[in-house]
Short mmCIF file of C-alpha atoms in Angstrom, two decimals:
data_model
loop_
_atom_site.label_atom_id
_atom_site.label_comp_id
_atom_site.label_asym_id
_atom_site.label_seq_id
_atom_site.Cartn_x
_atom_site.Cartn_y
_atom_site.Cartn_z
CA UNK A 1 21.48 -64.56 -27.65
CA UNK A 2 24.57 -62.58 -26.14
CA UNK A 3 22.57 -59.57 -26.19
CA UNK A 4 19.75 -60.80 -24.77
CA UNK A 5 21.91 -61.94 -21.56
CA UNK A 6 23.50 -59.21 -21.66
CA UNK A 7 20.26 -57.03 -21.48
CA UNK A 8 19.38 -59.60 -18.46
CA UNK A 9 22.40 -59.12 -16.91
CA UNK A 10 21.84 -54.97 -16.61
CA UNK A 11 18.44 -55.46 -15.18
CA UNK A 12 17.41 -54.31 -12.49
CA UNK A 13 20.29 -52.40 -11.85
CA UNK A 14 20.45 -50.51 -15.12
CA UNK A 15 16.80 -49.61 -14.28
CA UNK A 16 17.12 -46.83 -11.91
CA UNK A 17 13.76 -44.93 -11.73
CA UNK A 18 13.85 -41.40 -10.29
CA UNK A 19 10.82 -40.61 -8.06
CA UNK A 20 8.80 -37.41 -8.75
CA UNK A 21 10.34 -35.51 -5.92
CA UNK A 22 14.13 -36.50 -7.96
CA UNK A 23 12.06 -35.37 -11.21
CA UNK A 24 11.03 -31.43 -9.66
CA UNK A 25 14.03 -31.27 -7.75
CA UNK A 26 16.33 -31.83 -11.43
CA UNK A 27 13.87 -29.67 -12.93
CA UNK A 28 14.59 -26.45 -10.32
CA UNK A 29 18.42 -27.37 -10.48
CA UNK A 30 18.11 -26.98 -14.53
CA UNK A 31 17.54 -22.99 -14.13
CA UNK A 32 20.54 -22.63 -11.72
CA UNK A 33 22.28 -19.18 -12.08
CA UNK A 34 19.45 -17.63 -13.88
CA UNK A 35 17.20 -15.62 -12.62
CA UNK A 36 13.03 -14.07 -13.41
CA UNK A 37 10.71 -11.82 -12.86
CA UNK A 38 7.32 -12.09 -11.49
CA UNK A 39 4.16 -11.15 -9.19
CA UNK A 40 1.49 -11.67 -6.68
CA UNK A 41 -1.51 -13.20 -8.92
CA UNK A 42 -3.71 -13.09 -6.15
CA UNK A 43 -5.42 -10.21 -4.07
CA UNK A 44 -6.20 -10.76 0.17
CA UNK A 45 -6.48 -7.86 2.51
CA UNK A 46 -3.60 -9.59 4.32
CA UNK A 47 -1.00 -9.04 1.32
CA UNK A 48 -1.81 -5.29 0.96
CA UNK A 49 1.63 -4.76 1.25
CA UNK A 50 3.09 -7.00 -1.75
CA UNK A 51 0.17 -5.88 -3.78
CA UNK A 52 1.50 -4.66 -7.80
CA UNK A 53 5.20 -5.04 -6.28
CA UNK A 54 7.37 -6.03 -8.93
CA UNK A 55 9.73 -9.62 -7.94
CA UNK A 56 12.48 -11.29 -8.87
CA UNK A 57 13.44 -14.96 -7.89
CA UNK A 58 16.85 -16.10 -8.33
CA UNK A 59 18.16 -19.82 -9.05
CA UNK A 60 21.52 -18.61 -7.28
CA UNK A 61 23.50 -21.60 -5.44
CA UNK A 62 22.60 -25.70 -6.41
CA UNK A 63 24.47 -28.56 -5.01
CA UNK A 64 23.21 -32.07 -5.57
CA UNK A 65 20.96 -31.74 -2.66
CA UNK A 66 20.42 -27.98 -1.55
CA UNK A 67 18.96 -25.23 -4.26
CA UNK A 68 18.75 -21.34 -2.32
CA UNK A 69 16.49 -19.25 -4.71
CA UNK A 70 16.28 -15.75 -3.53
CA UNK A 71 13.46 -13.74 -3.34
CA UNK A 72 13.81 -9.68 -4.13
CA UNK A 73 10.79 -7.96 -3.78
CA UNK A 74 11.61 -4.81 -5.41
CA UNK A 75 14.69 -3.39 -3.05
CA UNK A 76 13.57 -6.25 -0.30
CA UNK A 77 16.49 -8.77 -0.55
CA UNK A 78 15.30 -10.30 2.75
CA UNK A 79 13.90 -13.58 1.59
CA UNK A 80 15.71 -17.00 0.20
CA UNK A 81 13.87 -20.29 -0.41
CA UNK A 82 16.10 -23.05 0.50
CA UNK A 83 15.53 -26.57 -1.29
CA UNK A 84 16.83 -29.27 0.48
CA UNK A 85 16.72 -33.26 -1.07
CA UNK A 86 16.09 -35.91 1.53
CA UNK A 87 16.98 -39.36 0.88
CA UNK A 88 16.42 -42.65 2.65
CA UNK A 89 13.31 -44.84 3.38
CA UNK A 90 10.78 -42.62 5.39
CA UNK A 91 12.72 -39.45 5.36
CA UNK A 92 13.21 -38.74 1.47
CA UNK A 93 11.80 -36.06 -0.13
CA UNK A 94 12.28 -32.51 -0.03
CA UNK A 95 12.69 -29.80 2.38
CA UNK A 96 11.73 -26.37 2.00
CA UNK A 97 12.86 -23.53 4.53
CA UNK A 98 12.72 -19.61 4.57
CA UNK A 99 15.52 -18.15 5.34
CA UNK A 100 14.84 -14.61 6.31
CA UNK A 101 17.41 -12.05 6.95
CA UNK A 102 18.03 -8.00 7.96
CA UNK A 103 19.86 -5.71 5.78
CA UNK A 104 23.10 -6.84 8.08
CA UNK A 105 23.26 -10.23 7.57
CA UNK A 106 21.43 -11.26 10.87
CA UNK A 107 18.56 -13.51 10.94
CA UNK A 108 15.23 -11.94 11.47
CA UNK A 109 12.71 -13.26 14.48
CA UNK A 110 10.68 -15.22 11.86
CA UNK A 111 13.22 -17.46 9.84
CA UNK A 112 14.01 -21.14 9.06
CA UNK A 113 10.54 -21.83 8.90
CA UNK A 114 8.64 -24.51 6.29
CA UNK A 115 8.08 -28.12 6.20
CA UNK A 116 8.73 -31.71 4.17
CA UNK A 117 7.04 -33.38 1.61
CA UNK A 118 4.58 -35.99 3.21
CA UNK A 119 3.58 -37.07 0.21
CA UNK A 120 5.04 -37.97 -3.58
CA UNK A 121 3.61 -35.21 -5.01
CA UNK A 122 4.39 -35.09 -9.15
CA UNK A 123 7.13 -34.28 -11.42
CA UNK A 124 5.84 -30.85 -11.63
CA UNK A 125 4.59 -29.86 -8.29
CA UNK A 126 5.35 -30.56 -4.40
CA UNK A 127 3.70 -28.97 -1.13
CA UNK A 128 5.24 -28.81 1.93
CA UNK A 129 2.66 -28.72 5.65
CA UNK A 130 4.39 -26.84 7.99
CA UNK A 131 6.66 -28.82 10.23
CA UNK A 132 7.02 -29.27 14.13
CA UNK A 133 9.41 -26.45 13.99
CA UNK A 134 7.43 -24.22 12.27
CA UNK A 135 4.83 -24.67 14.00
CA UNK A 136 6.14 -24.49 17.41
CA UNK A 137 7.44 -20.50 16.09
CA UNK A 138 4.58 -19.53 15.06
CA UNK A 139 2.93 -19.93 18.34
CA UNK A 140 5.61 -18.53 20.16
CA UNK A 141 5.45 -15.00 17.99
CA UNK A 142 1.70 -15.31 18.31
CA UNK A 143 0.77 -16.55 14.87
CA UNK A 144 -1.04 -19.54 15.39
CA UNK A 145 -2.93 -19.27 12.26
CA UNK A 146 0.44 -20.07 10.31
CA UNK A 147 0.65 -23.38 12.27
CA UNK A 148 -1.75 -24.55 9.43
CA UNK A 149 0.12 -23.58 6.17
CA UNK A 150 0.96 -25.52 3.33
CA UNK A 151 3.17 -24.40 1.00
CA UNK A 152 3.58 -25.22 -2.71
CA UNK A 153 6.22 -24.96 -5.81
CA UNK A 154 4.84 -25.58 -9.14
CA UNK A 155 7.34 -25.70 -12.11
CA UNK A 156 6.40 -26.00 -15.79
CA UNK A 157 9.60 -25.71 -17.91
CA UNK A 158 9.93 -22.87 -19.87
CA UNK A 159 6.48 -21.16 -18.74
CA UNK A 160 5.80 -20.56 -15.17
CA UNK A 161 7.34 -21.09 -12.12
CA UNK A 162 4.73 -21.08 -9.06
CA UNK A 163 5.07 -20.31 -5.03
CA UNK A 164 2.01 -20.53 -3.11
CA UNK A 165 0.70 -20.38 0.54
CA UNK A 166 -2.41 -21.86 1.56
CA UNK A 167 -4.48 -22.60 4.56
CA UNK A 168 -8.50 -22.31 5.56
CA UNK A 169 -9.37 -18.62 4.56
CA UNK A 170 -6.20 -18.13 3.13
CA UNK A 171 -4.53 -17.88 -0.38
CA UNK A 172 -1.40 -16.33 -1.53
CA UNK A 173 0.26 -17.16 -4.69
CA UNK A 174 3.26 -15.65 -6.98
CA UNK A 175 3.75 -16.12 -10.42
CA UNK A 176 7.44 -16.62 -12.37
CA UNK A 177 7.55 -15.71 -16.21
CA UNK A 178 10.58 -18.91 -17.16
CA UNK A 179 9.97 -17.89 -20.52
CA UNK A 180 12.38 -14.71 -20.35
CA UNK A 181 15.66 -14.63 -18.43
CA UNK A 182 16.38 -11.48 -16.73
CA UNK A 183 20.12 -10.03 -15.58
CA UNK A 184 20.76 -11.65 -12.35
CA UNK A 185 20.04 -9.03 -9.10
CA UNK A 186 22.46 -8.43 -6.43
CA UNK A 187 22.85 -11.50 -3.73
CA UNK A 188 20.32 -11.33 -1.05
CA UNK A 189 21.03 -9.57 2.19
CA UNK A 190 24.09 -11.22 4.33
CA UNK A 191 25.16 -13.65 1.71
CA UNK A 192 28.57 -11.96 -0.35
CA UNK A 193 28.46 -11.18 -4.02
CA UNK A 194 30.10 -14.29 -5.87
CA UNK A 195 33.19 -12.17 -7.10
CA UNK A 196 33.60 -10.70 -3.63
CA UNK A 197 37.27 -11.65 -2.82
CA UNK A 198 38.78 -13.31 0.06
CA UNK A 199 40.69 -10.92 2.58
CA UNK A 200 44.37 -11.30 1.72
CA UNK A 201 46.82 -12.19 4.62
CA UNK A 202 48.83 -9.83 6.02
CA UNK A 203 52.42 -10.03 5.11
#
């Protein structure tokens, strides 16, 4: 009987159930510091230029809410995926940004870009329409086209990691071997190498 009241006595509390977007979210966090190689899987006149390019992405920097993945596409180090958990009634999900960058550190004219989770997607995959943000750039630059992209992350532990744009007419997807860790790359442009030092004081 005391067990039983004590089982009574943990419920509901003790029964925390983490929503899919929790469940791919823990799933990217898991591969944090490690980093593999991939390529473009599919083949558009538009992606000419990323065509048999070889890619690396990079599980670099996780906090309990924000997961930045660079992107190196062979000396490219422009690119960083930025994961970003939302929590709280309407708002929770996950964010997903671009953060695009020169050789110098400065952001480039097409950055921050991306969208929110609108719906619960699964434990292994979430899409992301592009946001009011987004879609407010790519008028502005002239690329209305983009206004209508939806972009996806697929994980399956140990096999594959996914990225994926996709719109009418449009389909461009990357492939991640998880099976094989690779040495880490250098950090992406404007973000320091991890063992860079702090300037000491002047004395």
């Amino acid at each position: 009987m005391t067990g039983f009241l004590a089982a009574c006595a943990l419920s509901p509390q003790a029964r925390v159930t983490k929503s899919d977007h929790d469940r791919f979210f823990d799933s990217v966090s898991k591969l944090c510091g490690q980093a593999f190689a991939g390529k473009m899987v599919t083949d558009h006149p538009m992606d000419a230029d990323l065509k048999g390019k070889a890619m690396i992405m990079h599980v670099r920097s996780c906090t309990a809410d924000t997961i930045k993945i660079p992107l190196h596409v062979e000396d490219d180090r422009s690119r960083t995926w930025v994961l970003t958990r939302k929590a709280g009634g309407a708002e929770a999900g996950i964010e997903l940004k671009h953060d695009h960058r020169h050789a110098d550190g400065t952001e480039d004219e097409v950055t921050q870009y991306g969208g929110r989770t609108l719906t619960p997607g699964t434990a292994t995959r979430q899409e992301f329409p592009a946001d009011a943000f987004s879609k407010a750039l790519f008028e502005r630059i002239g690329r209305p086209n983009s206004s209508l992209n939806t972009w996806g992350m697929e994980i399956g532990p140990g096999k594959r990691f996914i990225y994926e744009v996709t719109r009418p007419n449009r389909h461009v997807r990357f492939e991640f071997d998880l099976s094989q860790k690779i040495s880490a790359p250098p950090p992406p442009w404007g973000t320091p190498s991890v063992d860079q030092k702090a300037p000491q004081p002047s004395r």
